[in-house]
Short mmCIF file of C-alpha atoms in Angstrom, two decimals:
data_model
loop_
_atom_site.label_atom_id
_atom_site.label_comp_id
_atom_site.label_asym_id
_atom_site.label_seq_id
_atom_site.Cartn_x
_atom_site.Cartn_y
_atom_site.Cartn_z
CA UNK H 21 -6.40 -25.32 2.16
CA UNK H 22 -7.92 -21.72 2.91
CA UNK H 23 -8.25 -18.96 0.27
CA UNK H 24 -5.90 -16.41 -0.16
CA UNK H 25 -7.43 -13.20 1.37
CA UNK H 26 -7.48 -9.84 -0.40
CA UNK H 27 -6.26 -6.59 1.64
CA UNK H 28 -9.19 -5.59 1.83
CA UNK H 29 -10.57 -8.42 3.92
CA UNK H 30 -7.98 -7.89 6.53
CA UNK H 31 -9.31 -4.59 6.54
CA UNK H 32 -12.66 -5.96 7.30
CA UNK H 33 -11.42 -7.71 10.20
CA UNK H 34 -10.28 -4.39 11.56
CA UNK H 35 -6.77 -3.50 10.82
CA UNK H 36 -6.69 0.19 9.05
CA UNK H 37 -5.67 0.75 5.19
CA UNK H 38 -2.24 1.04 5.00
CA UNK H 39 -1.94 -1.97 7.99
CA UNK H 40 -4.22 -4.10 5.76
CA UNK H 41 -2.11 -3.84 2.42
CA UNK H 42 1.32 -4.52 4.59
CA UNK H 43 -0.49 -7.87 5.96
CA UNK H 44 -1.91 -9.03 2.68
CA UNK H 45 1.63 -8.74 1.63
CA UNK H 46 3.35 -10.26 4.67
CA UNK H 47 0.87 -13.27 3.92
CA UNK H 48 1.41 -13.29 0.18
CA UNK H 49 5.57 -12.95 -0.01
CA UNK H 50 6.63 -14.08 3.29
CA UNK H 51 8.29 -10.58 4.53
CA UNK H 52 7.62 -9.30 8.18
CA UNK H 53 7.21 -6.15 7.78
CA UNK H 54 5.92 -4.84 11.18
CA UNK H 55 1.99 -4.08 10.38
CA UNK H 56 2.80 -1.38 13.86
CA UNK H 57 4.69 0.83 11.16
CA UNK H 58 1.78 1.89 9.82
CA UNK H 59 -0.80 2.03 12.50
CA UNK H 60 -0.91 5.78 12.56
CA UNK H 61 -1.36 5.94 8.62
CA UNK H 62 -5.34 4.99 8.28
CA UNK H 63 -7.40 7.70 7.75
CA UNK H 64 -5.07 9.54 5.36
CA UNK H 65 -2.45 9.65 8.05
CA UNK H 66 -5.50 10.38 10.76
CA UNK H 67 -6.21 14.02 8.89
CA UNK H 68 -7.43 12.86 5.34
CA UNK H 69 -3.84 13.27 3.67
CA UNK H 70 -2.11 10.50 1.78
CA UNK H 71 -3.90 7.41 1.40
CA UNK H 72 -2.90 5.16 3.85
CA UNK H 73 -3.48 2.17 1.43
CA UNK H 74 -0.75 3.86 -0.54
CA UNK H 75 1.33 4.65 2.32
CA UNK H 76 1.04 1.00 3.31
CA UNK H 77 2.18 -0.03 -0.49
CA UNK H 78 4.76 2.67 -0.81
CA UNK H 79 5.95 1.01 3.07
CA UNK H 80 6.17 -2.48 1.39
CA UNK H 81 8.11 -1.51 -1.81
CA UNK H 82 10.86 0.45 0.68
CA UNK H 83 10.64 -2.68 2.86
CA UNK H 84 11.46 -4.91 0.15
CA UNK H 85 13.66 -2.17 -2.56
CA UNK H 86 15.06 0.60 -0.22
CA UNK H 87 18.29 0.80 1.01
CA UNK H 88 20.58 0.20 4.51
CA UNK H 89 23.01 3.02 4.59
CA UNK H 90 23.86 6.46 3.61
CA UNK H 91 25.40 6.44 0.07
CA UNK H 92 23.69 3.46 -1.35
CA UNK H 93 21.59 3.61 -4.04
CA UNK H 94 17.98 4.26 -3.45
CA UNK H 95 15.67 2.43 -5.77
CA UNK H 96 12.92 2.13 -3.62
CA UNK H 97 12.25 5.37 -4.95
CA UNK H 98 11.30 4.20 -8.69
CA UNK H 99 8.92 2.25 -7.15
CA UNK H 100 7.04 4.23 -4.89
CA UNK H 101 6.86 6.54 -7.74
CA UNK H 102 4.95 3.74 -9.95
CA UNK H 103 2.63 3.01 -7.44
CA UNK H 104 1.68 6.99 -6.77
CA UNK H 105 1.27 7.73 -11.10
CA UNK H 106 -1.17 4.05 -11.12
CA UNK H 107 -3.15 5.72 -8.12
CA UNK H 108 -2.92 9.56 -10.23
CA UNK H 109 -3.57 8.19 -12.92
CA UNK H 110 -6.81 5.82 -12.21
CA UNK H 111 -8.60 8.16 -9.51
CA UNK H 112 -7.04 11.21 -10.39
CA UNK H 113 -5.72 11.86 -6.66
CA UNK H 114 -3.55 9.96 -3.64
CA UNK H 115 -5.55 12.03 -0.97
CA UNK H 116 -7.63 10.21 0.63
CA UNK H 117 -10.05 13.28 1.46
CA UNK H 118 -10.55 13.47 -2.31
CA UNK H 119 -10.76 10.20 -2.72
CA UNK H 120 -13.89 9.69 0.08
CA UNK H 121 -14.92 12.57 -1.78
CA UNK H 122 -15.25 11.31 -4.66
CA UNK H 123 -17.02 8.16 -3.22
CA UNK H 124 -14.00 6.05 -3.74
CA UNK H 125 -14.43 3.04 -0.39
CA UNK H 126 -11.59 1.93 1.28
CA UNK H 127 -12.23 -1.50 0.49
CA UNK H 128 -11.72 -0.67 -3.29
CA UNK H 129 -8.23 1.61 -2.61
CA UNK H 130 -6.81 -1.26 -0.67
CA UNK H 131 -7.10 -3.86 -2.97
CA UNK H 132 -6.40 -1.30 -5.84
CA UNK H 133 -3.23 -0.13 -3.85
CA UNK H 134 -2.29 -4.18 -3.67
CA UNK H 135 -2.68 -4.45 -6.97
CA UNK H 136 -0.41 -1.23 -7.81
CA UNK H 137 2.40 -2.63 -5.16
CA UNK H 138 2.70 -5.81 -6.50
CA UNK H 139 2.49 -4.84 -10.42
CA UNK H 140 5.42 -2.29 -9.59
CA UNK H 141 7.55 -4.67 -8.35
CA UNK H 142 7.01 -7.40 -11.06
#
């Protein structure tokens, strides 16, 4: 029996940030979210904006909490909002500029992201 891999080794292997944490958590929970949904969102959505390891979390919890049609409840919203005030509140940012800036590596926001998603959803 393999290992269970950490986001961050799928994002070894090539896939971006925010593809990376959507693929750990495929493998982990057994969803299939399509990893294509967030191939334009490394890089801080290609211009150093929002994380795209938090993108890819904030992508998982609507997968998994959002809703279907117009007048439904939205809860996916509480939980996006968790993961975003974990990421404020430990680096002090979501950007990723700031957070390259700050020497934060991807390999660290992935996993940390991973971390965030699956603690919000507990």
């Amino acid at each position: 029996m393999s290992e269970k891999k950490l986001a961050s080794d799928y994002f070894m292997e090539g896939l971006n940030c925010a593809e990376s944490v959507i693929k750990a958590y495929n493998e982990e929970f057994g969803t299939d979210i399509p990893i294509r949904v967030a191939s334009g969102l490394g890089g801080g959505c290609a211009v150093g904006n929002l994380c795209g390891a938090v993108n890819g979390a904030c992508i998982c919890a609507s997968f998994v909490k959002g809703r279907d049609e117009v007048g439904e409840e939205n809860p996916a919203k509480t939980y996006t909002r968790k993961i975003m005030q974990k990421t404020i509140d430990h680096y002090g940012t979501t950007e990723c500029k700031s957070l390259k800036k700050d020497r934060v590596g991807c390999k660290e926001i992935v996993d940390f992201s991973y971390e965030a998603l699956k603690e919000a959803l507990k």
